[in-house]
Amino acid sequence: MKFADLHLHTFFSDGTFSPEELVGHGSRLGFAAMALTDHDSVEGCARMAVACDATGIEFIPGTELTAELGDTELHLLGYFLDTQNKQLLTEISKFQIVRQNRIHEMVAAINKLGVPLTTETVFALANCKSPGRPHVARALVKAGLVANLDEAFERFLKKGRPAWVPKAKMSALEGMELIHQAGGLAVMAHPGLNRTDDIIPDLVAAGLDGIECFHTKHSTAMAERYLEIAEKYNLLVTGGSDCHGFSKNKPLIGTVKLPYEHVQKMKDVIQNRKSEIGNQK
Ligand code: AMP
Ligand code: ZN
Ligand code: FE
Ligand code: FE
């Protein structure tokens, strides 16, 4: 049986693996296909494609966007993206700048509490265009200002804590349109984490292509529930580990194995759309 992991992060956003290291793990675990879904970035896709090619793994270029519909936050995964698409690159670069500004705001809030973290140490450690809270947490640990990542989130960075700064979100409808115009499929990430079930019908009406049924943090019952929802709305089914590197001494990659038939269905939809566009010309 062939399997895929369609939710992975590298050090081009808040993961710790290089694309090559990630593909090394994928190869060791026998994956047939892997997607890279760094937050607000497609920068790692070129290296990941080369590494996958060298090991005979099928590569799917992707990204993970933070979006909202009304008051509900959701994460949108884009798959099979044209990573050279101008509008996509322009939009994500705006979100990268907002992410960089947010680091300054988070560090200032931490400094206000008398904790002497510097933005330089965070940026040096992040060393990417798409920095986020995990980088601040890692910098706090590295500087010996907290004992571990959990303490950093609990004391400072979790929602409602003093250094929590809301993240800029794009409208879900614009996010899906951005993905579509770049040739991609728009998929709702880890719905079980975000309590986003109520908005699924509206997203479907606006062009949502799929839903991430299998995710490290989804229970079996949750996965089954989202499989039913996928069936009801005729959505593609995706899944992935959301691996960000080593977590408690082992990487999450390998914990979710999406049967390859779902990747084939995604490719069929892309192919049908391409031929429809071709027929219209
Ligand atoms: P950001 O995109 O900057 O808001 O950061 C979100 C990322 O932080 C998520 O993708 C997780 O990897 C990580 N994260 C969020 N909450 C926690 C937590 N309580 N402990 C550890 N990591 C977390
Ligand atoms: Zn992340
Ligand atoms: Fe997410
Ligand atoms: Fe993710």
Coordinates of C-alpha atoms and ligand atoms in Angstrom, one line a residue:
M1 CA 0.0 0.0 0.0
K2 CA 1.2 3.5 -0.9
F3 CA 1.0 6.3 1.7
A4 CA 1.4 10.1 1.7
D5 CA 2.0 12.8 4.3
L6 CA 0.5 16.1 3.1
H7 CA 1.2 18.4 6.1
L8 CA 4.8 19.1 6.8
H9 CA 6.9 22.1 7.9
T10 CA 10.6 22.9 7.4
F11 CA 12.9 25.7 8.6
F12 CA 11.5 27.9 5.9
S13 CA 8.7 28.5 8.4
D14 CA 8.6 27.2 12.0
G15 CA 9.8 23.7 11.4
T16 CA 13.3 22.7 12.4
F17 CA 14.2 20.3 9.6
S18 CA 15.7 21.2 6.3
P19 CA 13.8 20.0 3.3
E20 CA 16.5 17.3 2.8
E21 CA 16.2 16.1 6.4
L22 CA 12.4 15.9 6.1
V23 CA 12.7 13.9 2.9
G24 CA 15.2 11.7 4.6
H25 CA 12.6 10.8 7.2
G26 CA 9.9 10.4 4.6
S27 CA 12.2 8.0 2.6
R28 CA 13.1 6.0 5.8
L29 CA 9.3 5.6 6.5
G30 CA 8.5 4.6 3.0
F31 CA 6.3 7.4 1.9
A32 CA 5.2 7.5 -1.7
A33 CA 4.3 11.2 -1.7
M34 CA 5.0 14.2 0.5
A35 CA 3.7 17.8 0.5
L36 CA 5.5 20.8 2.0
T37 CA 3.0 23.2 3.7
D38 CA 5.2 25.9 5.4
H39 CA 3.2 28.8 6.9
D40 CA 2.9 31.7 4.4
S41 CA 5.8 30.3 2.3
V42 CA 6.6 28.2 -0.7
E43 CA 10.3 29.0 -0.5
G44 CA 11.3 25.5 0.6
C45 CA 9.5 23.8 -2.3
A46 CA 12.3 23.9 -4.8
R47 CA 14.8 22.1 -2.5
M48 CA 12.1 19.7 -1.3
A49 CA 11.3 18.9 -5.0
V50 CA 15.0 18.1 -5.7
A51 CA 15.3 15.9 -2.6
C52 CA 12.1 14.0 -3.3
D53 CA 13.2 13.5 -6.9
A54 CA 16.4 12.0 -5.7
T55 CA 14.6 9.4 -3.5
G56 CA 11.7 8.6 -5.9
I57 CA 9.1 10.3 -3.7
E58 CA 6.4 12.3 -5.4
F59 CA 6.4 15.9 -4.3
I60 CA 3.4 18.2 -3.9
P61 CA 4.2 21.9 -3.5
G62 CA 2.0 23.6 -0.9
T63 CA 1.5 26.1 1.8
E64 CA -0.5 26.8 4.9
L65 CA -2.4 30.1 5.2
T66 CA -4.1 31.6 8.2
A67 CA -7.6 32.7 7.3
E68 CA -10.9 33.8 8.8
L69 CA -14.5 33.7 8.0
G70 CA -16.4 36.0 10.2
D71 CA -15.0 35.5 13.7
T72 CA -13.7 32.0 13.0
E73 CA -10.1 31.4 12.4
L74 CA -9.1 28.5 10.1
H75 CA -5.9 27.3 8.4
L76 CA -6.1 26.7 4.7
L77 CA -3.8 24.3 3.0
G78 CA -3.0 24.9 -0.7
Y79 CA -1.8 21.9 -2.8
F80 CA -0.3 21.6 -6.3
L81 CA 0.5 25.3 -6.3
D82 CA 2.5 27.0 -9.0
T83 CA 5.2 28.2 -6.7
Q84 CA 6.2 30.9 -9.3
N85 CA 2.7 32.4 -9.4
K86 CA 3.0 36.2 -9.0
Q87 CA -0.1 36.9 -7.1
L88 CA 0.6 34.1 -4.6
L89 CA 4.1 35.3 -4.1
T90 CA 3.0 38.9 -3.6
E91 CA 0.3 38.0 -1.1
I92 CA 2.4 35.7 1.0
S93 CA 5.3 38.2 1.1
K94 CA 2.8 40.7 2.7
F95 CA 2.0 38.2 5.3
Q96 CA 5.7 37.4 5.9
I97 CA 6.3 41.1 6.6
V98 CA 3.4 41.2 9.1
R99 CA 4.9 38.1 10.8
Q100 CA 8.3 39.9 11.1
N101 CA 6.6 42.9 12.6
R102 CA 4.7 40.6 15.0
I103 CA 8.0 39.3 16.3
H104 CA 8.9 42.9 17.4
E105 CA 5.6 43.2 19.1
M106 CA 5.9 39.9 21.0
V107 CA 9.5 40.6 22.1
A108 CA 8.4 44.1 23.3
A109 CA 5.6 42.6 25.4
I110 CA 8.1 40.1 26.8
N111 CA 10.6 42.8 27.6
K112 CA 7.8 44.8 29.4
L113 CA 7.6 41.8 31.9
G114 CA 11.3 42.3 32.6
V115 CA 12.5 39.4 30.5
P116 CA 15.5 40.6 28.4
L117 CA 14.9 38.8 25.1
T118 CA 16.2 40.6 22.0
T119 CA 14.6 40.6 18.6
E120 CA 18.1 39.9 17.1
T121 CA 18.3 36.6 18.9
V122 CA 14.8 35.6 17.6
F123 CA 15.6 36.6 14.0
A124 CA 19.0 34.9 14.1
L125 CA 17.4 31.7 15.3
A126 CA 14.4 31.9 12.9
N127 CA 16.6 32.7 9.9
C128 CA 13.5 32.7 7.6
K129 CA 11.0 35.1 6.1
S130 CA 8.1 33.5 7.9
P131 CA 8.9 33.7 11.7
G132 CA 6.3 32.8 14.3
R133 CA 5.7 32.1 18.0
P134 CA 7.8 28.8 18.0
H135 CA 10.9 30.9 17.1
V136 CA 10.2 33.2 20.0
A137 CA 9.8 30.2 22.3
R138 CA 13.0 28.6 21.1
A139 CA 14.9 31.9 21.5
L140 CA 13.6 32.1 25.1
V141 CA 14.8 28.6 25.8
K142 CA 18.2 29.2 24.1
A143 CA 18.8 32.3 26.2
G144 CA 18.0 30.4 29.4
L145 CA 15.0 32.7 30.1
V146 CA 12.5 29.8 30.3
A147 CA 13.1 26.1 31.0
N148 CA 11.3 24.7 27.9
L149 CA 9.0 25.5 25.0
D150 CA 5.9 24.6 27.0
E151 CA 6.8 27.2 29.7
A152 CA 7.4 29.8 26.9
F153 CA 3.9 29.2 25.5
E154 CA 2.2 29.0 29.0
R155 CA 3.8 32.1 30.4
F156 CA 4.0 34.4 27.3
L157 CA 2.8 33.2 24.0
K158 CA -0.5 31.2 24.3
K159 CA -3.7 33.0 23.4
G160 CA -4.6 35.3 26.2
R161 CA -1.0 35.4 27.7
P162 CA 0.8 38.8 27.8
A163 CA 2.9 38.4 24.7
W164 CA 0.2 36.9 22.5
V165 CA -0.2 39.0 19.5
P166 CA -3.0 38.0 17.1
K167 CA -1.8 36.9 13.7
A168 CA -2.9 38.7 10.5
K169 CA -5.4 36.6 8.7
M170 CA -6.7 36.8 5.1
S171 CA -10.3 36.3 4.4
A172 CA -11.0 32.6 3.8
L173 CA -12.7 33.4 0.5
E174 CA -9.7 35.4 -0.7
G175 CA -7.4 32.7 0.5
M176 CA -9.2 30.0 -1.5
E177 CA -9.2 32.3 -4.5
L178 CA -5.5 32.9 -4.1
I179 CA -4.9 29.2 -4.1
H180 CA -7.2 28.5 -7.0
Q181 CA -5.7 31.2 -9.2
A182 CA -2.2 29.6 -8.5
G183 CA -3.6 26.3 -9.9
G184 CA -4.0 24.7 -6.5
L185 CA -6.5 22.9 -4.4
A186 CA -7.9 24.6 -1.2
V187 CA -8.2 22.4 1.8
M188 CA -9.3 23.1 5.3
A189 CA -6.5 22.1 7.8
H190 CA -7.1 20.2 11.0
P191 CA -10.8 21.2 11.5
G192 CA -10.8 19.3 14.8
L193 CA -8.4 21.8 16.3
N194 CA -10.1 25.0 15.3
R195 CA -13.8 24.3 16.0
T196 CA -14.6 25.3 12.5
D197 CA -17.4 22.9 11.6
D198 CA -20.1 25.6 11.5
I199 CA -18.5 27.4 8.6
I200 CA -17.9 24.3 6.4
P201 CA -21.1 24.7 4.4
D202 CA -20.2 28.3 3.6
L203 CA -16.6 27.4 2.6
V204 CA -17.9 24.6 0.4
A205 CA -20.2 27.0 -1.3
A206 CA -17.3 29.3 -1.9
G207 CA -15.1 26.6 -3.5
L208 CA -13.4 24.6 -0.8
D209 CA -11.9 21.5 -2.4
G210 CA -11.1 19.3 0.5
I211 CA -10.8 18.7 4.2
E212 CA -7.9 17.3 6.3
C213 CA -9.6 14.3 8.0
F214 CA -6.4 12.7 9.2
H215 CA -4.1 14.8 11.5
T216 CA -1.9 13.9 14.4
K217 CA -4.2 15.7 16.8
H218 CA -7.4 14.2 15.4
S219 CA -8.8 11.3 17.4
T220 CA -10.2 8.3 15.4
A221 CA -13.7 9.5 16.1
M222 CA -12.8 13.0 14.8
A223 CA -11.3 11.5 11.6
E224 CA -14.5 9.5 11.1
R225 CA -16.6 12.5 11.6
Y226 CA -14.7 14.5 9.0
L227 CA -14.7 11.6 6.6
E228 CA -18.5 11.7 6.8
I229 CA -18.5 15.5 6.2
A230 CA -16.2 15.0 3.2
E231 CA -18.6 12.4 1.8
K232 CA -21.6 14.7 2.4
Y233 CA -20.1 17.7 0.6
N234 CA -18.2 15.7 -2.0
L235 CA -14.8 17.0 -0.6
L236 CA -11.4 15.6 -1.2
V237 CA -9.9 13.8 1.8
T238 CA -6.4 14.8 2.9
G239 CA -4.1 14.0 5.9
G240 CA -0.8 14.7 7.4
S241 CA 1.3 14.7 10.5
D242 CA 1.9 18.5 10.8
C243 CA 5.5 17.6 11.7
H244 CA 7.6 20.6 12.8
G245 CA 10.8 18.6 13.5
F246 CA 11.5 16.7 16.7
S247 CA 8.8 16.8 19.2
K248 CA 9.6 15.2 22.6
N249 CA 12.6 13.5 20.9
K250 CA 10.9 12.1 17.9
P251 CA 9.5 13.6 14.7
L252 CA 5.7 13.4 14.1
I253 CA 6.2 12.4 10.5
G254 CA 5.1 8.8 10.3
T255 CA 2.2 9.2 12.7
V256 CA -0.3 9.9 9.9
K257 CA -0.3 7.8 6.7
L258 CA -2.8 8.9 4.1
P259 CA -3.7 6.2 1.6
Y260 CA -2.3 7.2 -1.8
E261 CA -5.8 6.9 -3.4
H262 CA -6.6 10.3 -2.0
V263 CA -3.6 11.9 -3.7
Q264 CA -4.8 10.3 -6.9
K265 CA -8.2 11.9 -6.5
M266 CA -6.6 15.3 -5.9
K267 CA -4.6 14.9 -9.1
D268 CA -7.7 13.8 -11.0
V269 CA -9.5 17.1 -9.9
I270 CA -6.5 19.2 -11.0
Q271 CA -6.3 17.3 -14.3
N272 CA -10.1 17.9 -14.9
R273 CA -9.8 21.6 -14.2
K274 CA -6.8 21.9 -16.6
S275 CA -8.8 20.2 -19.4
E276 CA -11.8 22.4 -18.7
I277 CA -9.6 25.5 -19.1
G278 CA -8.1 23.9 -22.2
N279 CA -11.6 23.3 -23.7
Q280 CA -12.7 26.9 -23.0
K281 CA -9.8 28.2 -25.1
Ligands
AMP1 P1 2.1 31.3 14.9 O1 1.8 30.9 13.5 O2 3.2 32.2 15.0 O3 0.9 31.8 15.7 O4 2.5 29.9 15.7 C1 1.7 28.8 15.6 C2 2.5 27.6 15.8 O5 3.0 27.6 17.2 C3 1.8 26.3 15.6 O6 1.9 25.8 14.2 C4 2.4 25.3 16.5 O7 3.5 24.7 15.9 C5 3.0 26.2 17.6 N1 2.2 26.2 18.9 C6 1.0 26.8 19.1 N2 0.7 26.6 20.4 C7 1.6 25.9 21.0 C8 1.9 25.4 22.3 N3 1.0 25.6 23.3 N4 3.0 24.8 22.6 C9 3.9 24.6 21.6 N5 3.8 25.0 20.3 C10 2.6 25.7 20.0
ZN2 ZN 3.6 25.7 12.5
FE3 FE -2.2 24.8 11.3
FE4 FE 0.8 23.2 10.1

